[in-house]
Amino acid sequence: MNAPARTGAIETISFPVEGMTCASCVGRVERALKAAPGVVEAAVNLAAERADIRVTAPASRAALVAVVEAAGYAVPTEPAALSIEGMTCASCVGRVERALAAVPGVTAARVNLATERADVEGSADPAALIAAIAAAGYDARMLARDHAGESGVAARKDAEATALRRDFALAAIMTLPLFALEMGAHLIPAVHHWIATTIGQTQNWAIQFGLATLVLAGPGRRFFVLGLPALTKGAPDMNSLVALGAGAAFLYSTVATFMAEFLPEGARHVYFEAAAVIVTLILMGRWLEAKARGRTSEAIRRLIGLRPATARVRRDGRSIEVPLESVRTGDLVDMRPGERVPVDGEVVEGASFVDESMLTGEPVPVEKGPGGSVTGGTVNGAGAFTFRAEAVGADTMLAQIVRMVEAAQGAKLPIQAMVDRITMWFVPAVIAVAFLTFGLWLAFGPEPALIHALVSAVAVLIIACPCAMGLATPVSIMVGTGRGAEIGVLFRRGEALQLLRDTKIVALDKTGTLTEGRPALTDLEPAEGFVRADVLALAAAVEAKSEHPVARAIVGAAEAEGLEVGAAERFETVTGMGARAEVAGRRIEVGADRFMASLGMDVAPFAKKAEKLGGEGKTPLYAAIDGRLAAILAVSDPIKATSPAAIDALHRLGLRVVMVTGDNRRTAEAVATRLGIDEVVAEVLPEGKVAAVKRLKAEGRVAFIGDGINDAPALAEADVGLAVGGGTDVAAEAADVVLMSGSLSGAPNAIALSRATIRNIRQNLFWAFAYNAALIPVAAGALQPAFGLSLSPQLAAGAMALSSVFVVGNALRLRRFTAPLAGGGA
């Protein structure tokens, strides 16, 4: 059960859909959902077997589930887990269970007093479950999908693959003797003689009828149960093609066996083995495809598997082990060496090194001590520590990453639009071609014309493969985004995969992106009449109110020198320029040269000093006291060790790199020269960054990389925004891609992965379309008159079965994608 995500008056409802086999199924479910009242947009993913629907308030999950089921597909029940507060006895448990059972869509509800948890099965809206519990007098919240929920999904997929394997085995066991009886008689004279002298042709055909009936009515039943209703509704799919093809061969053979007088003398042949082989080979293909598709979601399963099942929490003065779902915000959690961190929090005791590579891709363990943050899913090293839980359940970083990956995997790329238009008409067109083929061969073919017409029409029905077209894009997206998560690249929007591939220009911020974002004060030269220590103390008092890295550098320098930092009043930040406040009755301004100019102060007396500092890669700042220029200060932000290799990698990918920063031009150009950056846009405010991105977009597709609040507008304006992990939440929300490694090295990895994924998708689409375009005419007998080449229904079934397996197998190659920069998470 996925809780609706609100965006104003719009909700997003997601649920799994079972029974889809090809692109036509996807189109049918999408059209049914889009026609439902209140639906704004619907996207159905064949590979993920999931529907994501954006709806307005009147639409409910239960109503949408009913729409999907009316279209002939199933929505499996998903377990939902809720944490419930306020229960004190067995009566409370009973009251909550009855309240949940009364919610429409609930099939079962179990409440546990000890764990204060409710497990609910069915298709009810999560909001309705919470409301029902609240009405009963208790507080509830949804828990993140747990191991059991994910195991349920995996179990369903495993069960599907197991059922297909079983059906394929049964079909093969019954098809082999059938094939031996029919084809052995044609190919081996001794077998033909044995059959003729023992059981005879009539008995032989009767045995074949019995075996074929078992194959079609048993393992092959699924094609008729799903395909014929779809055909009668005027929306045929892959199952319809198989049902028509195998059914036509079976019915014709049945007439030839038991009512031969209705057929011309030369047309009395049976094709029971063709019907059985078609079903058997397609079941084999479905089984192999199900196995391969199960591997496409391994990345998410591995991410969810990073969570431990239990945590050691301090309760009543002692450390006890509790289920992960029982950990609450504020709990103190004890960590032993080698254990996996259960939830997000802040270290309060002890110290250790923590391996965060599974989330960030960075291989070097990070030191953690009091005040340091730890993330659920990471692994403690040799030390021991205690931390306070700050984010649990669905609020943890790991849960958010899983949701982002799932959302990206369900996305439809622009390239998919063409596929959708074609597949909408593909199956009906194939059926029309099959009927046309039958008519032409019957009218103009050589004798026995009816046999040629039947065989060619069945081959056309069986050779067509909308499955490959439907899977070509989504399986590559699933594997590509999953691999991205493994190397520390999170695609918040699946569309970014395609947009990044076509990027020509990479624009990036300097502070925190190219540099460490932790500048230090290196210089302070007071103007005549001012004392250095006084100026530093007053500037630090103003900057103590700010969270900017430069502000922290000034405050840190004052504290390091043991200066007394006073309290600031009437503090005000001037975006992109600086800050001002009153300290002990004195008016203090600290900021860039343009800030001083806006205040009417001339910084010319410090011009030579500022030029020298800028040439050294330092950022000049100024302090004014009571309207007088008091000092020039300089801070230096060291370049990240990973930045030079990242810029070089971007250049090797053929990209133009532009630095867009609010910093001093001389400082920016000094950094750009050291890193080999192609162009510098300096001394710009946030709106100036947006203007720079707009100008660059006129020259080609632009990706912008940043980490701060002031980068959010530019991230949103760019064709693709990439936020550096460890930056602000605002930047991450505005971005399309998050680089979890916290370094620029994730950018070339993301772009290279995008190119590899889109290349993989195009390979799949070429195969899917080329396969159908080339083999449908061959199956129709287009090469028969000139070259004597034709395609039997058995060969057509084998080719069709393997075409989908090829597409999925090709997509799985992305799991072996190697990132250009291992430091970015490979």
Coordinates of C-alpha atoms in Angstrom, one line a residue, residues 456-775:
S456 CA 1.2 -18.7 -42.7
A457 CA -1.6 -16.9 -40.7
V458 CA -0.7 -18.8 -37.5
A459 CA 3.0 -18.0 -38.0
V460 CA 2.1 -14.3 -38.3
L461 CA 0.1 -14.4 -35.1
I462 CA 2.8 -16.2 -33.2
I463 CA 5.9 -14.4 -34.5
A464 CA 4.7 -10.9 -33.5
C465 CA 6.1 -9.8 -30.2
P466 CA 4.7 -6.7 -28.5
C467 CA 6.3 -8.0 -25.3
A468 CA 9.8 -6.9 -26.5
M469 CA 8.5 -3.5 -27.4
G470 CA 6.8 -3.1 -24.1
L471 CA 9.8 -4.1 -22.1
A472 CA 12.5 -2.3 -24.1
T473 CA 12.4 0.9 -22.2
P474 CA 11.2 0.1 -18.6
V475 CA 13.6 -2.8 -17.9
S476 CA 16.6 -0.7 -18.9
I477 CA 15.4 2.2 -16.7
M478 CA 14.9 -0.3 -13.7
V479 CA 18.4 -1.7 -14.1
G480 CA 20.0 1.7 -14.9
T481 CA 18.5 3.5 -11.9
G482 CA 19.2 0.6 -9.7
R483 CA 22.9 0.6 -10.7
G484 CA 22.9 4.3 -10.1
A485 CA 21.8 3.8 -6.5
E486 CA 24.6 1.3 -6.0
I487 CA 27.2 3.9 -7.2
G488 CA 25.8 6.8 -5.2
V489 CA 23.8 8.4 -8.1
L490 CA 20.0 8.8 -7.3
F491 CA 17.7 9.8 -10.1
R492 CA 14.8 11.6 -8.5
R493 CA 13.1 11.8 -11.9
G494 CA 13.5 9.0 -14.4
E495 CA 13.3 11.5 -17.2
A496 CA 16.7 12.8 -16.1
L497 CA 18.2 9.6 -17.5
Q498 CA 17.4 10.7 -21.1
L499 CA 18.0 14.4 -20.5
L500 CA 21.5 13.9 -19.1
R501 CA 22.5 11.8 -22.1
D502 CA 22.0 14.8 -24.4
T503 CA 23.8 17.3 -22.1
K504 CA 26.3 19.5 -23.8
I505 CA 27.2 22.0 -21.0
V506 CA 27.8 21.4 -17.3
A507 CA 27.5 24.5 -15.2
L508 CA 28.5 24.3 -11.6
D509 CA 28.7 26.2 -8.4
K510 CA 32.0 26.7 -6.7
T511 CA 31.6 26.7 -2.9
G512 CA 30.7 23.2 -1.6
T513 CA 30.7 21.7 -5.1
L514 CA 34.2 22.2 -6.4
T515 CA 35.5 23.2 -2.9
E516 CA 35.1 21.7 0.5
G517 CA 32.6 24.3 1.6
R518 CA 34.5 24.7 4.8
P519 CA 36.5 27.9 4.3
A520 CA 39.0 29.2 6.8
L521 CA 39.9 32.9 7.6
T522 CA 43.4 33.5 6.2
D523 CA 43.8 37.2 6.2
L524 CA 42.5 40.3 8.1
E525 CA 44.0 43.7 7.4
P526 CA 42.4 46.6 9.3
A527 CA 42.0 50.1 7.8
E528 CA 43.7 53.0 9.5
G529 CA 42.2 53.7 12.9
F530 CA 40.8 50.2 13.5
V531 CA 42.2 47.4 15.7
R532 CA 42.4 43.9 14.2
A533 CA 41.0 42.0 17.2
D534 CA 38.1 44.5 17.6
V535 CA 37.1 44.2 13.9
L536 CA 37.3 40.4 14.1
A537 CA 35.2 40.2 17.2
L538 CA 32.5 42.5 15.8
A539 CA 32.4 40.7 12.4
A540 CA 32.1 37.4 14.2
A541 CA 29.2 38.7 16.3
V542 CA 27.3 39.4 13.1
E543 CA 28.3 36.2 11.4
A544 CA 27.4 34.1 14.4
K545 CA 23.8 34.5 13.3
S546 CA 24.5 33.1 9.9
E547 CA 24.8 29.4 8.7
H548 CA 26.9 30.4 5.7
P549 CA 30.3 28.5 5.5
V550 CA 32.1 31.8 5.2
A551 CA 30.4 33.1 8.3
R552 CA 31.4 29.9 10.2
A553 CA 35.0 30.6 9.1
I554 CA 35.0 34.1 10.7
V555 CA 33.4 32.9 13.9
G556 CA 35.8 30.0 14.1
A557 CA 38.8 32.3 13.8
A558 CA 37.5 34.6 16.5
E559 CA 36.9 31.7 18.8
A560 CA 40.4 30.3 18.0
E561 CA 41.9 33.6 19.1
G562 CA 40.0 33.6 22.3
L563 CA 38.0 36.8 21.5
E564 CA 34.8 37.6 23.2
V565 CA 32.0 37.6 20.7
G566 CA 29.1 39.9 21.6
A567 CA 25.4 39.5 20.9
A568 CA 24.1 40.8 17.6
E569 CA 20.7 42.5 17.2
R570 CA 18.5 43.3 14.2
F571 CA 20.4 40.8 12.2
E572 CA 19.7 40.8 8.4
T573 CA 21.0 38.7 5.5
V574 CA 21.4 40.4 2.2
T575 CA 21.2 37.5 -0.3
G576 CA 24.3 37.1 -2.3
M577 CA 26.0 40.1 -0.8
G578 CA 26.5 39.8 3.0
A579 CA 25.0 40.5 6.4
R580 CA 24.4 43.4 8.8
A581 CA 23.5 43.7 12.4
E582 CA 24.0 45.9 15.5
V583 CA 26.5 44.9 18.1
A584 CA 26.8 46.8 21.4
G585 CA 25.1 49.8 19.7
R586 CA 27.4 49.8 16.7
R587 CA 26.2 49.2 13.1
I588 CA 28.3 46.4 11.5
E589 CA 28.2 45.2 7.8
V590 CA 30.2 42.3 6.5
G591 CA 30.2 41.2 2.9
A592 CA 31.5 41.4 -0.7
D593 CA 32.8 44.5 -2.5
R594 CA 29.4 44.9 -4.2
F595 CA 27.7 45.1 -0.7
M596 CA 30.1 47.8 0.3
A597 CA 29.4 49.6 -3.0
S598 CA 25.7 49.4 -2.4
L599 CA 26.3 51.1 1.0
G600 CA 28.2 53.9 -0.7
M601 CA 31.7 52.9 0.5
D602 CA 34.7 52.9 -1.7
V603 CA 36.9 49.8 -1.4
A604 CA 39.7 51.3 -3.6
P605 CA 42.1 51.6 -0.7
F606 CA 42.3 47.8 -0.6
A607 CA 42.3 47.3 -4.4
K608 CA 45.9 46.0 -4.6
K609 CA 45.4 43.8 -1.5
A610 CA 42.2 42.4 -3.0
E611 CA 43.9 41.6 -6.3
K612 CA 46.7 39.8 -4.6
L613 CA 44.3 37.7 -2.5
G614 CA 42.1 36.9 -5.5
G615 CA 45.2 35.7 -7.4
E616 CA 45.9 33.3 -4.6
G617 CA 42.5 31.8 -4.9
K618 CA 41.2 33.5 -1.7
T619 CA 37.9 35.3 -1.4
P620 CA 38.2 39.0 -0.3
L621 CA 35.5 40.3 2.0
Y622 CA 35.1 43.7 3.7
A623 CA 33.9 44.8 7.1
A624 CA 32.3 48.2 7.8
I625 CA 31.7 49.7 11.3
D626 CA 29.3 52.6 11.8
G627 CA 29.4 53.5 8.1
R628 CA 33.2 53.4 7.7
L629 CA 35.3 50.8 5.8
A630 CA 37.1 49.0 8.7
A631 CA 39.0 46.1 7.2
I632 CA 39.6 43.6 4.3
L633 CA 39.3 40.0 5.2
A634 CA 40.0 36.9 3.1
V635 CA 38.8 33.3 3.4
S636 CA 40.1 30.3 1.5
D637 CA 38.0 27.3 0.7
P638 CA 40.3 24.3 -0.3
I639 CA 39.5 22.5 -3.5
K640 CA 38.1 19.0 -3.0
A641 CA 40.6 16.3 -3.7
T642 CA 38.1 14.7 -6.2
S643 CA 37.4 17.9 -8.2
P644 CA 40.4 17.8 -10.6
A645 CA 39.7 14.2 -11.7
A646 CA 35.9 15.0 -12.0
I647 CA 36.5 18.0 -14.3
D648 CA 38.9 16.0 -16.4
A649 CA 36.3 13.2 -16.7
L650 CA 33.7 15.7 -17.8
H651 CA 36.0 17.0 -20.5
R652 CA 36.7 13.4 -21.6
L653 CA 33.0 13.0 -22.0
G654 CA 33.1 15.9 -24.5
L655 CA 31.4 18.4 -22.2
R656 CA 32.0 22.1 -21.8
V657 CA 32.4 23.1 -18.1
V658 CA 31.3 26.5 -16.8
M659 CA 31.7 27.8 -13.2
V660 CA 28.8 30.0 -12.1
T661 CA 29.5 31.5 -8.7
G662 CA 28.7 34.5 -6.5
D663 CA 32.3 34.7 -5.5
N664 CA 34.8 37.3 -6.4
R665 CA 35.9 37.1 -10.1
R666 CA 39.6 36.9 -9.3
T667 CA 39.1 34.1 -6.8
A668 CA 36.8 32.2 -9.2
E669 CA 39.2 32.5 -12.1
A670 CA 42.1 31.4 -9.9
V671 CA 40.2 28.2 -9.0
A672 CA 39.1 27.7 -12.6
T673 CA 42.6 28.0 -13.9
R674 CA 43.8 25.3 -11.4
L675 CA 41.0 23.0 -12.5
G676 CA 41.0 23.7 -16.2
I677 CA 37.4 25.0 -16.3
D678 CA 36.4 26.4 -19.7
E679 CA 34.4 29.5 -18.6
V680 CA 33.7 31.5 -15.5
V681 CA 30.6 33.5 -14.6
A682 CA 31.4 35.2 -11.3
E683 CA 29.9 37.7 -8.8
V684 CA 26.3 36.8 -9.6
L685 CA 23.3 36.6 -7.2
P686 CA 20.9 33.6 -7.3
E687 CA 18.9 35.4 -10.0
G688 CA 22.2 35.9 -11.9
K689 CA 22.8 32.2 -11.8
V690 CA 19.4 31.6 -13.3
A691 CA 20.2 34.2 -16.1
A692 CA 23.5 32.5 -16.8
V693 CA 21.8 29.1 -17.1
K694 CA 19.2 30.6 -19.5
R695 CA 22.0 32.0 -21.6
L696 CA 23.8 28.7 -21.7
K697 CA 20.6 26.8 -22.6
A698 CA 20.6 28.7 -25.9
E699 CA 23.9 27.0 -26.7
G700 CA 22.9 23.5 -25.8
R701 CA 21.3 21.3 -23.1
V702 CA 22.6 22.3 -19.7
A703 CA 23.1 20.4 -16.5
F704 CA 23.7 22.5 -13.3
I705 CA 25.4 21.1 -10.3
G706 CA 25.1 22.8 -6.9
D707 CA 24.6 22.2 -3.2
G708 CA 23.3 25.3 -1.5
I709 CA 20.0 27.2 -1.0
N710 CA 21.2 29.8 -3.4
D711 CA 21.7 27.2 -6.1
A712 CA 18.0 26.0 -6.0
P713 CA 16.7 28.4 -8.6
A714 CA 19.5 27.5 -11.0
L715 CA 19.0 23.8 -10.4
A716 CA 15.3 24.2 -11.2
E717 CA 16.0 26.3 -14.3
A718 CA 18.6 23.9 -15.8
D719 CA 17.5 21.1 -18.2
V720 CA 18.9 18.7 -15.5
G721 CA 19.7 19.7 -11.9
L722 CA 22.3 17.7 -9.9
A723 CA 22.5 18.3 -6.2
V724 CA 25.7 17.3 -4.4
G725 CA 24.8 15.1 -1.4
G726 CA 25.5 16.6 2.0
G727 CA 24.2 20.0 0.7
T728 CA 20.9 21.6 1.7
D729 CA 17.5 19.8 1.5
V730 CA 16.3 22.8 -0.6
A731 CA 18.9 22.0 -3.2
A732 CA 18.1 18.3 -3.2
E733 CA 14.4 19.0 -3.6
A734 CA 15.0 21.3 -6.6
A735 CA 17.3 18.8 -8.3
D736 CA 16.6 15.9 -10.7
V737 CA 19.6 13.9 -9.6
V738 CA 21.3 13.6 -6.2
L739 CA 25.0 12.8 -6.0
M740 CA 25.2 10.9 -2.7
S741 CA 29.0 10.8 -2.6
G742 CA 29.1 14.5 -1.7
S743 CA 31.6 15.1 -4.4
L744 CA 31.6 16.2 -8.0
S745 CA 32.9 12.8 -9.1
G746 CA 29.3 11.6 -9.1
A747 CA 28.5 13.9 -12.0
P748 CA 30.6 12.2 -14.8
N749 CA 29.4 8.9 -13.4
A750 CA 25.7 10.0 -13.7
I751 CA 26.2 11.3 -17.2
A752 CA 28.1 8.1 -18.3
L753 CA 25.4 5.9 -16.8
S754 CA 22.7 8.0 -18.6
R755 CA 24.5 7.5 -21.9
A756 CA 24.9 3.8 -21.3
T757 CA 21.2 3.4 -20.3
I758 CA 19.8 5.3 -23.3
R759 CA 22.2 3.4 -25.6
N760 CA 20.8 0.2 -24.0
I761 CA 17.3 1.3 -24.5
R762 CA 17.9 2.1 -28.2
Q763 CA 19.5 -1.3 -28.7
N764 CA 16.4 -2.9 -27.2
L765 CA 14.0 -0.8 -29.3
F766 CA 16.0 -1.5 -32.5
W767 CA 15.8 -5.2 -31.8
A768 CA 12.1 -5.1 -30.9
F769 CA 11.1 -3.1 -34.0
A770 CA 13.6 -4.7 -36.4
Y771 CA 12.5 -8.2 -35.2
N772 CA 8.9 -7.5 -35.9
A773 CA 9.4 -5.6 -39.1
A774 CA 11.7 -8.3 -40.6
L775 CA 10.0 -11.5 -39.4

